[in-house]
Short mmCIF file of C-alpha atoms (C1' of nucleotides) in Angstrom, two decimals:
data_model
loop_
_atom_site.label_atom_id
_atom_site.label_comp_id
_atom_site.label_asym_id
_atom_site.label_seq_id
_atom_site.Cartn_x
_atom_site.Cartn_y
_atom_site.Cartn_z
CA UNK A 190 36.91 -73.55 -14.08
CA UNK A 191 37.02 -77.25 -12.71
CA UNK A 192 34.00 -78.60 -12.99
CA UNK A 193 31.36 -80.15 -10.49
CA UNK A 194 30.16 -83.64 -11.25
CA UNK A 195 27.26 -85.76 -10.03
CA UNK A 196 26.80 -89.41 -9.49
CA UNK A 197 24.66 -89.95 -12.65
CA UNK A 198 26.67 -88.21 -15.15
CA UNK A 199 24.65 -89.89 -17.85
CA UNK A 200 21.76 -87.43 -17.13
CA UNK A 201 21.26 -84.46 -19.15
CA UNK A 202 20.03 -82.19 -16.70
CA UNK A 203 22.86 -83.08 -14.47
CA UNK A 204 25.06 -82.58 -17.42
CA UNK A 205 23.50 -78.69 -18.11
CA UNK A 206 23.85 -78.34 -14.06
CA UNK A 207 27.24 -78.32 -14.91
CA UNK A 208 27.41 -75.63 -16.76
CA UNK A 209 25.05 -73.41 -15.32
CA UNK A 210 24.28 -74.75 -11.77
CA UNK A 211 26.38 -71.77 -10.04
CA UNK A 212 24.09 -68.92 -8.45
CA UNK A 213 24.82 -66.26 -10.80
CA UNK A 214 25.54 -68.00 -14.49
CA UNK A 215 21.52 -68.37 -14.72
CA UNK A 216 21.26 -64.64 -13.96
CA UNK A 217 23.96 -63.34 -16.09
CA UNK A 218 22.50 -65.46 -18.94
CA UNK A 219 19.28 -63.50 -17.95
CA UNK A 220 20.76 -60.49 -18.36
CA UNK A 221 22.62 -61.36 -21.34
CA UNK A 222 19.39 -61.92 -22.88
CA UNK A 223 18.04 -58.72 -21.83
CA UNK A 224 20.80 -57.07 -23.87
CA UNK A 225 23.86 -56.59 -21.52
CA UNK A 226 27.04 -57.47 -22.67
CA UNK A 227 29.68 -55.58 -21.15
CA UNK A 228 31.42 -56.06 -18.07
CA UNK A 229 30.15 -52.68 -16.18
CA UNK A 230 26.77 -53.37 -17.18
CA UNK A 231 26.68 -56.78 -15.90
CA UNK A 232 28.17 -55.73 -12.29
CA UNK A 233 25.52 -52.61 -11.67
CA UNK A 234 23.04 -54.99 -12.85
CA UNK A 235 23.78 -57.55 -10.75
CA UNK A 236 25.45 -56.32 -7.92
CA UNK A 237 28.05 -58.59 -8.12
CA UNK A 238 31.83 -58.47 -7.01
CA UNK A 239 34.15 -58.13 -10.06
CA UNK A 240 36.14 -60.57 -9.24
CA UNK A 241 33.18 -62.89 -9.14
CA UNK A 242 31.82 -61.70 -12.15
CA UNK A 243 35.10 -62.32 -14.21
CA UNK A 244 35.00 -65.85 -12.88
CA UNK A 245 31.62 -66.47 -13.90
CA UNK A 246 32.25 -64.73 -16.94
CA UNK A 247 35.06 -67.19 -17.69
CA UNK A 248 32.82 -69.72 -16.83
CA UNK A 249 30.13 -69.22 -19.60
CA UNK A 250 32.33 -68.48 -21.91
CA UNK A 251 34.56 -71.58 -21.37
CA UNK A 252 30.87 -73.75 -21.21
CA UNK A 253 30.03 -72.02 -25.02
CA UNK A 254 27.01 -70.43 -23.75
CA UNK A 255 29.06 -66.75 -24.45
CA UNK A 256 31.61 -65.52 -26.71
CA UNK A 257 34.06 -62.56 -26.54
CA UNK A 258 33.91 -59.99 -29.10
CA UNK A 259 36.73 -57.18 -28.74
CA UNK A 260 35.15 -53.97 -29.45
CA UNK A 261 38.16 -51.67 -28.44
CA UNK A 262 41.68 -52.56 -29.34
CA UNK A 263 44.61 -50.45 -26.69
CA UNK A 264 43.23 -51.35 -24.64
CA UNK A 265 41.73 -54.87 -25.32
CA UNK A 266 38.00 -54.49 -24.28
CA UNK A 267 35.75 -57.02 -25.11
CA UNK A 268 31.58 -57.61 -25.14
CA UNK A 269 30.15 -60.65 -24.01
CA UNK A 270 27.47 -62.00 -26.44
CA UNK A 271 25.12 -65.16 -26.07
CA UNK A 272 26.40 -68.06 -28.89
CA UNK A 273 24.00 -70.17 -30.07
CA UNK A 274 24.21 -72.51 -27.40
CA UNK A 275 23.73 -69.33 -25.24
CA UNK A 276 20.55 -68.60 -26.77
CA UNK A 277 18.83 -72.05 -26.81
CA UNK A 278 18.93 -71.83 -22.94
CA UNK A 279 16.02 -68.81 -23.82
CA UNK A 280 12.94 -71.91 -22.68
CA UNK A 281 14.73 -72.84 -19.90
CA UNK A 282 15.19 -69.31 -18.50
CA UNK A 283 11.19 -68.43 -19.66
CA UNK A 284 10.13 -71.83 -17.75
CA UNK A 285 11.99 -70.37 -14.55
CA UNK A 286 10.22 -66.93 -14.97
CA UNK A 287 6.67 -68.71 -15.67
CA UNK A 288 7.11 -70.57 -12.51
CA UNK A 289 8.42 -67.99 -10.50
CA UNK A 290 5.49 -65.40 -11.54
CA UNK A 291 2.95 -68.08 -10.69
CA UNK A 292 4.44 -69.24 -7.35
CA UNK A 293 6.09 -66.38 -5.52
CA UNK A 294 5.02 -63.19 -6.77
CA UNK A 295 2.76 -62.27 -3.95
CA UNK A 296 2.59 -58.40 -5.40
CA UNK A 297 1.70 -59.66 -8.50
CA UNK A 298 4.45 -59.96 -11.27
CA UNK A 299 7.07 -57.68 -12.19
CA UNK A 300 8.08 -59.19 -15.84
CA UNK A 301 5.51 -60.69 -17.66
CA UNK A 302 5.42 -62.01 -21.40
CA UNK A 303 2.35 -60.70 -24.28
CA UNK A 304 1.68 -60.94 -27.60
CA UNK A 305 3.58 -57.44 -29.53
CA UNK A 306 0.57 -56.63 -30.78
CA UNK A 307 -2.45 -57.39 -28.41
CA UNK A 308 -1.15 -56.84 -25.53
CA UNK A 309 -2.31 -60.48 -23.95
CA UNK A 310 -0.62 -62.02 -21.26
CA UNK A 311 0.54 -65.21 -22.77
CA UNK A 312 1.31 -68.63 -20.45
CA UNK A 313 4.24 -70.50 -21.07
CA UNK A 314 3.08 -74.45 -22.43
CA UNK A 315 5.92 -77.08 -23.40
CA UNK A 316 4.50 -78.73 -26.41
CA UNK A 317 6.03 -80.84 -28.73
CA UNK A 318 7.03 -79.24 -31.87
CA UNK A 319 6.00 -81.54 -34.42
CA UNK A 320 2.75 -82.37 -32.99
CA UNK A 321 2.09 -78.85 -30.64
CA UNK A 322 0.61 -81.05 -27.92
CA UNK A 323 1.46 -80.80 -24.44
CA UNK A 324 4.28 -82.79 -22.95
CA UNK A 325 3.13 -82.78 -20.10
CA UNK A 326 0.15 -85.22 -20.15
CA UNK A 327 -0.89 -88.41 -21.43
CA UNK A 328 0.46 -88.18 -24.75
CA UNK A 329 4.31 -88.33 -24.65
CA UNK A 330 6.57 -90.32 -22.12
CA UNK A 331 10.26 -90.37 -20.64
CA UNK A 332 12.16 -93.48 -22.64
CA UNK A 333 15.61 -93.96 -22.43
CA UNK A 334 17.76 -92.94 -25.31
CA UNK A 335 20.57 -94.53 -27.26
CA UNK A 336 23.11 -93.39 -25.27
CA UNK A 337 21.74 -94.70 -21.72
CA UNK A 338 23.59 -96.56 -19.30
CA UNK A 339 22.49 -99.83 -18.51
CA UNK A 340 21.61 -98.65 -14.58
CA UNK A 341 19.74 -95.48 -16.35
CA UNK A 342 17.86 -98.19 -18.38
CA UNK A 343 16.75 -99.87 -15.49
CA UNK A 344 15.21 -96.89 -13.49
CA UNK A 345 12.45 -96.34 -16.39
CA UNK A 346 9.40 -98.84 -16.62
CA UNK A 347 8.81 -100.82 -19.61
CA UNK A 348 7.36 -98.25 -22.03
CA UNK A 349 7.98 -95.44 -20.61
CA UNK A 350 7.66 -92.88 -17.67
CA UNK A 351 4.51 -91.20 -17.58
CA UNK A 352 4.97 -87.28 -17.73
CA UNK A 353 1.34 -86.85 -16.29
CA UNK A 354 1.19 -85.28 -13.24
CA UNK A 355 -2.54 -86.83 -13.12
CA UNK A 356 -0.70 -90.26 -13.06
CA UNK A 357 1.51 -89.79 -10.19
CA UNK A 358 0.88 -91.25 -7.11
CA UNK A 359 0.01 -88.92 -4.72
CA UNK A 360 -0.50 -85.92 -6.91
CA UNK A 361 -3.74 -84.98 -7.57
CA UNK A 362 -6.99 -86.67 -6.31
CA UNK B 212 17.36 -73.15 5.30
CA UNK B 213 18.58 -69.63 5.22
CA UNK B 214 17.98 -67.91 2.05
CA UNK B 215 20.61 -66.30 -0.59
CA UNK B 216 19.23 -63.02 -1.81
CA UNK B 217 20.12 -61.08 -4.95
CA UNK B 218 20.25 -57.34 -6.19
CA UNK B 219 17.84 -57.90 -8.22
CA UNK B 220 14.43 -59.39 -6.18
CA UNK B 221 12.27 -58.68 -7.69
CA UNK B 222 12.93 -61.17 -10.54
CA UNK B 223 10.92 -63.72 -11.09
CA UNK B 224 13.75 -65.77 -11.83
CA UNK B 225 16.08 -64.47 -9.17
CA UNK B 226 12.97 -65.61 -6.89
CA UNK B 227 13.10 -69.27 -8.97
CA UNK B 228 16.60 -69.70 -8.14
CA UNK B 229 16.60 -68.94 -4.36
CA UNK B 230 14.21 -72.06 -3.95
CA UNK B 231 15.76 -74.77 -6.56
CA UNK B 232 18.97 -72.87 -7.12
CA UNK B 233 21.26 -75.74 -5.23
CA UNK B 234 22.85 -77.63 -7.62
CA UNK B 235 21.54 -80.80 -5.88
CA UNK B 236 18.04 -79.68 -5.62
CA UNK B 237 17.36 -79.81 -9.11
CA UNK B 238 18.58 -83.26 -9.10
CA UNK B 239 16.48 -84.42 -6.43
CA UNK B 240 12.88 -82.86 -8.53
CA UNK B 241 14.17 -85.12 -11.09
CA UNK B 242 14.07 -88.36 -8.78
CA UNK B 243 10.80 -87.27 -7.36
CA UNK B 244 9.56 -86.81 -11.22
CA UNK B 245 11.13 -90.33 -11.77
CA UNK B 246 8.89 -91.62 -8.92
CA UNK B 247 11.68 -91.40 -6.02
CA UNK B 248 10.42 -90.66 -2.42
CA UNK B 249 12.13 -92.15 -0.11
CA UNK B 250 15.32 -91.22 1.66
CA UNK B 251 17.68 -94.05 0.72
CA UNK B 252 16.00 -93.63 -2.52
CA UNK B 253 17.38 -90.28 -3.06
CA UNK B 254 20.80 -91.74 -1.32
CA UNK B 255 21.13 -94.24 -3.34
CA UNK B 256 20.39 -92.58 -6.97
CA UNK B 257 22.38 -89.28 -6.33
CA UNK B 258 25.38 -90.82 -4.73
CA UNK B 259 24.82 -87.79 -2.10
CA UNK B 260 26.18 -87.13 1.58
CA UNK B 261 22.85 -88.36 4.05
CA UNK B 262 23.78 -85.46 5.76
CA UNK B 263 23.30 -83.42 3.14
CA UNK B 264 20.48 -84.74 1.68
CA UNK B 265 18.63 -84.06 5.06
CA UNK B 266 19.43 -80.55 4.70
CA UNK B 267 18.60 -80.73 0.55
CA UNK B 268 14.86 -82.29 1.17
CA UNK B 269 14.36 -80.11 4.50
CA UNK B 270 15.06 -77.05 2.06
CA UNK B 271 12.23 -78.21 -0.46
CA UNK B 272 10.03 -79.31 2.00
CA UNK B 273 10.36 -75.70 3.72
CA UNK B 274 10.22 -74.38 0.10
CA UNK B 275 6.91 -75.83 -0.85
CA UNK B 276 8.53 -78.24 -3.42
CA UNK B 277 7.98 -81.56 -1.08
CA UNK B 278 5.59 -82.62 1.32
CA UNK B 279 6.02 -85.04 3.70
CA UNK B 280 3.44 -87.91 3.99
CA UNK B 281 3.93 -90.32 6.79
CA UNK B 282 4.12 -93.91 5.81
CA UNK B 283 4.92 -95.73 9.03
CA UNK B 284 4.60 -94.43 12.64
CA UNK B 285 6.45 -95.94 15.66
CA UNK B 286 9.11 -95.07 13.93
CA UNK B 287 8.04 -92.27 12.16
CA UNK B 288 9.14 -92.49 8.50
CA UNK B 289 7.95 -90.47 5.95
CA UNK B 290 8.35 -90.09 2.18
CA UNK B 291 9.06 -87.09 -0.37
CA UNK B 292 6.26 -86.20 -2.78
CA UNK B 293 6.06 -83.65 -4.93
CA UNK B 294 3.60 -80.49 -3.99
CA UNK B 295 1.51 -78.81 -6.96
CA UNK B 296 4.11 -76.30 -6.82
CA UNK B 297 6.67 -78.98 -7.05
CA UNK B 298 4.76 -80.53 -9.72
CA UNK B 299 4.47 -77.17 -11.83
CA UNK B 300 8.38 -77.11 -11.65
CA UNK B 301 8.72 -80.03 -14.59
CA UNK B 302 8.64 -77.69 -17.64
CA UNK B 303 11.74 -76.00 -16.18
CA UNK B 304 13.51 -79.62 -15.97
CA UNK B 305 12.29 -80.46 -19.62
CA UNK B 306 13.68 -77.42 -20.72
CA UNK B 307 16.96 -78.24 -19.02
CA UNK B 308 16.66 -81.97 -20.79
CA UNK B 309 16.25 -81.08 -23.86
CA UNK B 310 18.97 -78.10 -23.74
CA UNK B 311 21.32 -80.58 -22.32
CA UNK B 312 20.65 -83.58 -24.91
CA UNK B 313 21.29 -80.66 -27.40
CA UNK B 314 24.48 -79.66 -26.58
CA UNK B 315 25.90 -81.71 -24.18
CA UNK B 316 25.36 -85.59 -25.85
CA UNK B 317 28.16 -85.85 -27.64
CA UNK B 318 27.43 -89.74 -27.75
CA UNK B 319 23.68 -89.89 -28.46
CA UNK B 320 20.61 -89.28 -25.94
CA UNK B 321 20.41 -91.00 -22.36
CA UNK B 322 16.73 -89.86 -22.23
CA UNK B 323 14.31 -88.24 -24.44
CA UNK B 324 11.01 -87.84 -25.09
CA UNK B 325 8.60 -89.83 -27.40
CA UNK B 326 5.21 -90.13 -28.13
CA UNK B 327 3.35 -92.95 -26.25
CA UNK B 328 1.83 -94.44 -29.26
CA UNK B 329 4.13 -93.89 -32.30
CA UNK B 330 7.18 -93.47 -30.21
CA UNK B 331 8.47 -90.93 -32.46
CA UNK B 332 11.21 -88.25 -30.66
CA UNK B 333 9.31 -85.33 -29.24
CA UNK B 334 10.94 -81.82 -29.54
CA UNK B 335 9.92 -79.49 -26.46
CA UNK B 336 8.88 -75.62 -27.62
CA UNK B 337 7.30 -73.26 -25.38
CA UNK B 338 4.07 -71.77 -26.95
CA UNK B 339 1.65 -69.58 -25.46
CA UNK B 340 -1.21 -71.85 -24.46
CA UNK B 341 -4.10 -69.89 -25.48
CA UNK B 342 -2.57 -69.12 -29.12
CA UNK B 343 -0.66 -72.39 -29.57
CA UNK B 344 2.31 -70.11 -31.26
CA UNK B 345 5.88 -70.02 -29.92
CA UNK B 346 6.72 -67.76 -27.30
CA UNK B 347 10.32 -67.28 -28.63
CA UNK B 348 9.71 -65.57 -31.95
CA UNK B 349 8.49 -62.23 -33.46
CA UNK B 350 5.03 -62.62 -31.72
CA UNK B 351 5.66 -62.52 -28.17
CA UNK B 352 7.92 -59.66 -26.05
CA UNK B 353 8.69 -58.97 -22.30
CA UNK B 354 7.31 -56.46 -20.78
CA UNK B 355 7.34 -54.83 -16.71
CA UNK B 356 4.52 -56.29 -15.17
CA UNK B 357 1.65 -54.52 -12.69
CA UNK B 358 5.17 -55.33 -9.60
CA UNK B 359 7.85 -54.11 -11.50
CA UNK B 360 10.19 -51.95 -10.16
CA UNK B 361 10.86 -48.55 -11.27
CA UNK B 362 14.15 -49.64 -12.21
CA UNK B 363 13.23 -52.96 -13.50
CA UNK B 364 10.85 -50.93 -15.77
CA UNK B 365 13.59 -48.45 -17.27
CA UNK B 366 15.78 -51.48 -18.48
CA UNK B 367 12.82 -53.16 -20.57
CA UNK B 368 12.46 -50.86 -23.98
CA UNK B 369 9.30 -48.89 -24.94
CA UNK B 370 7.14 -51.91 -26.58
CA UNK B 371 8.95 -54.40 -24.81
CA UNK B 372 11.77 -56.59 -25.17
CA UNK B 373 11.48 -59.33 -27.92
CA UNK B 374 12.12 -63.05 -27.43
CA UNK B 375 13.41 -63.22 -30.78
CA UNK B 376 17.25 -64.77 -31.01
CA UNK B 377 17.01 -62.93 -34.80
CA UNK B 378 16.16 -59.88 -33.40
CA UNK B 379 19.10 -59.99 -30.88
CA UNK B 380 22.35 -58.08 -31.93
CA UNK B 381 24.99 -60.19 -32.82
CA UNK B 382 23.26 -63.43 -32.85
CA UNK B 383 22.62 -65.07 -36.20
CA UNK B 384 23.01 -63.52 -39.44
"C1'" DC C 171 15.92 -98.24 7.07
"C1'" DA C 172 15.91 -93.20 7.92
"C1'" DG C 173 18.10 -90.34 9.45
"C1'" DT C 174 21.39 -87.22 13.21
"C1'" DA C 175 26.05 -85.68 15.00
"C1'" DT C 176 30.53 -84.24 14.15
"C1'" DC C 177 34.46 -82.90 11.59
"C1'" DC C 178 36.73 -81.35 7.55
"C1'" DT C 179 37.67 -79.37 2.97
"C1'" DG C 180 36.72 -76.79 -1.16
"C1'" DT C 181 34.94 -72.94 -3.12
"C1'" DC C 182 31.47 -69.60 -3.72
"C1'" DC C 183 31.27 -65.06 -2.98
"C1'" DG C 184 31.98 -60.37 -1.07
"C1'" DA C 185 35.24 -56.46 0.34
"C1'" DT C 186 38.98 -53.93 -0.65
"C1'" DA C 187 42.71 -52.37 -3.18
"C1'" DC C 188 45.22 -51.96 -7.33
"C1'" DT C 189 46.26 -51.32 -12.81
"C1'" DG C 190 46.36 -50.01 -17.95
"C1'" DC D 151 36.21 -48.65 -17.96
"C1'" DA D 152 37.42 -53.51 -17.50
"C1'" DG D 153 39.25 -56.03 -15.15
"C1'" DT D 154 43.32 -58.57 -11.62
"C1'" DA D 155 45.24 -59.52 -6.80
"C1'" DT D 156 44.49 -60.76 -2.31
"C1'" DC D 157 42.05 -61.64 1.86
"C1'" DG D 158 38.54 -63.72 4.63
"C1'" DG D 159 33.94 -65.60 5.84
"C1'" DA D 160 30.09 -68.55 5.12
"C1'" DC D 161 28.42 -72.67 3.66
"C1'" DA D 162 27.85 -76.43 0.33
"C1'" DG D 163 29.07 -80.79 0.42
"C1'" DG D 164 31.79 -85.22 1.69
"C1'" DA D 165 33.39 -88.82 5.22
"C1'" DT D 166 32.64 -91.21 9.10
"C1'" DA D 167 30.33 -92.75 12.99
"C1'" DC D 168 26.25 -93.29 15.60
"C1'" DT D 169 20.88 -94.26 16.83
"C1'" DG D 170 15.94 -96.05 17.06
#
DNA sequence: CAGTATCCTGTCCGATACTG
DNA sequence: CAGTATCGGACAGGATACTG
C-alpha cells in the first residue's frame, strides 16, 4: 500500500491522513467499532467491491489500526479486530458523527449518543483531560512541539495560536 | 463538485466524509484554522496543484465549509474564511492531532496543545458537555436516533452499543 | 497575485468472474 | 465463506502554460 504524502509532512494530521485519508478506511473503522470483523460482514455492510475491501483491509492492517486473528484453520480464515491504535481513533470518529448530526441531518439524526442509564442525549465537548476545560476557547493554544520544523515554527505567532473561534478574524461578530 | 455517495447514507459520518472526505480538504481547514485565506496562501503552505486547489476551495465553499469575502474589486479577489459550520469542524481536526502525535511521532511532537498560562501539555478527551464525563467509557452508548433506518436500527443492540474499548471483544484484557 | 485552460498519469473503485 | 484475478471507467491530482 504505497503511501500518499503531503508537502508538510511534519504535521500530524497530515501524518493520520495517511493512514486513513482513503474513502472507505474511516468507514470500515466505523464499522469495526460497531462490532464487524469479518470480511462478509464488512462488504454487506458497506457495499463495497471485494476486491476493494481486501485492499483497504490490507491497508489498516498494514497502518496498525487492525489486526488479523485466524479463527478457522483449513481453510485459513481470519477476523479483523481494532488494535489499540485502532481504538484510539474512537474521538476522532465521534467528532465526525457530532458534526455530521448537527450539520446535515435535515430528518433529524439517525445515530445519536446518551447516557446508559438516563437516556440523555449527550454533546460531544473536547476538553482537556487534566483540567476538563474546553479546548476550544480562551484557555489552551496551538504551540509548536519539540519535534517542529523550523518553517512549522515560523507559521505559529509568538505564544501561541489562539483555538478561539471568538478570536478569529472574521468569525463571529 | 459532484458528490461520492455510500451504502450506507444515512450515517452521520458517511454524510461527514462526503463534504471533507478529500484528502486535501482536511488539510486546507487546517490552514484556514492556522489563519490562511488566501489563494497563494493555501498554494504556498500545501505545496498543491493551483488547479486543484481551485477545485479543493470551490468544493468547501459549495459545501458550506468556506465563504468567500471579497477583499479587492476591479479585480475581484476574494479570500477563504471559515463558515460556523467550518468553524464547528475543529474538534474533528484536534481529534486527528492528537491521534496522530500519538502514534505517528516517532521523533517527538510538531504541535500540541498547552495551556495559555502555565503552558503545561493539554490532553484532548471528548466528554459530554452537560455532565463533564467522558463519552468513551461505561457511561455513554450509541443508540438509532428519531432518522434511523430500519436497518441502521437492527445493527445497534437492544440498550445500545457502548463506547467502551473494555467492553469491546478482543480489545484489552 | 489569483486564478483558468489543457494535458497527463496514477489509482481509487466498481463489475465480473474465478477458487479453496 | 473469504477472498484473488482481471478489466475498465472516473477522477484526484500534478505539470505546464496562460491571463487580467
Amino acid at each position: 500500500m504505497q503511501r500518499k504524502s503531503f508537502g508538510s509532512m511534519s504535521c500530524p494530521i497530515a501524518r493520520s491522513l495517511e493512514r486513513v485519508g482513503e474513502w472507505w478506511n474511516i468507514l470500515i473503522l466505523r464499522d469495526a467499532f460497531a462490532g464487524l470483523s469479518r470480511f462478509d460482514e464488512f462488504q454487506k455492510s458497506l457495499g463495497i467491491a471485494p476486491t476493494m475491501l481486501t485492499r483497504r483491509l490490507n491497508g489498516l492492517v498494514e497502518a496498525g489500526l487492525l489486526e488479523r486473528h485466524p479463527y478457522s484453520e483449513r481453510p485459513l480464515r481470519h477476523e479483523y479486530r481494532l488494535t489499540e491504535r485502532g481504538v484510539d481513533f474512537q474521538p476522532v470518529l465521534l467528532a465526525m458523527l457530532a458534526w455530521g448530526n448537527r450539520h446535515f441531518a435535515p430528518e433529524g439524526e439517525s445515530i445519536m449518543i446518551v447516557d446508559r442509564k438516563t437516556r440523555e442525549r449527550a454533546t460531544p465537548v473536547l476538553v482537556d483531560r487534566a483540567s476538563g476545560r474546553p479546548l476550544i476557547g480562551p484557555d489552551y493554544v496551538v504551540v509548536a512541539g519539540p519535534a517542529a520544523t523550523e518553517a512549522g515554527r515560523q507559521r505559529i505567532p509568538p505564544g501561541g495560536r489562539s483555538l478561539d473561534p471568538a478570536r478569529r478574524s472574521g468569525a463571529s461578530a
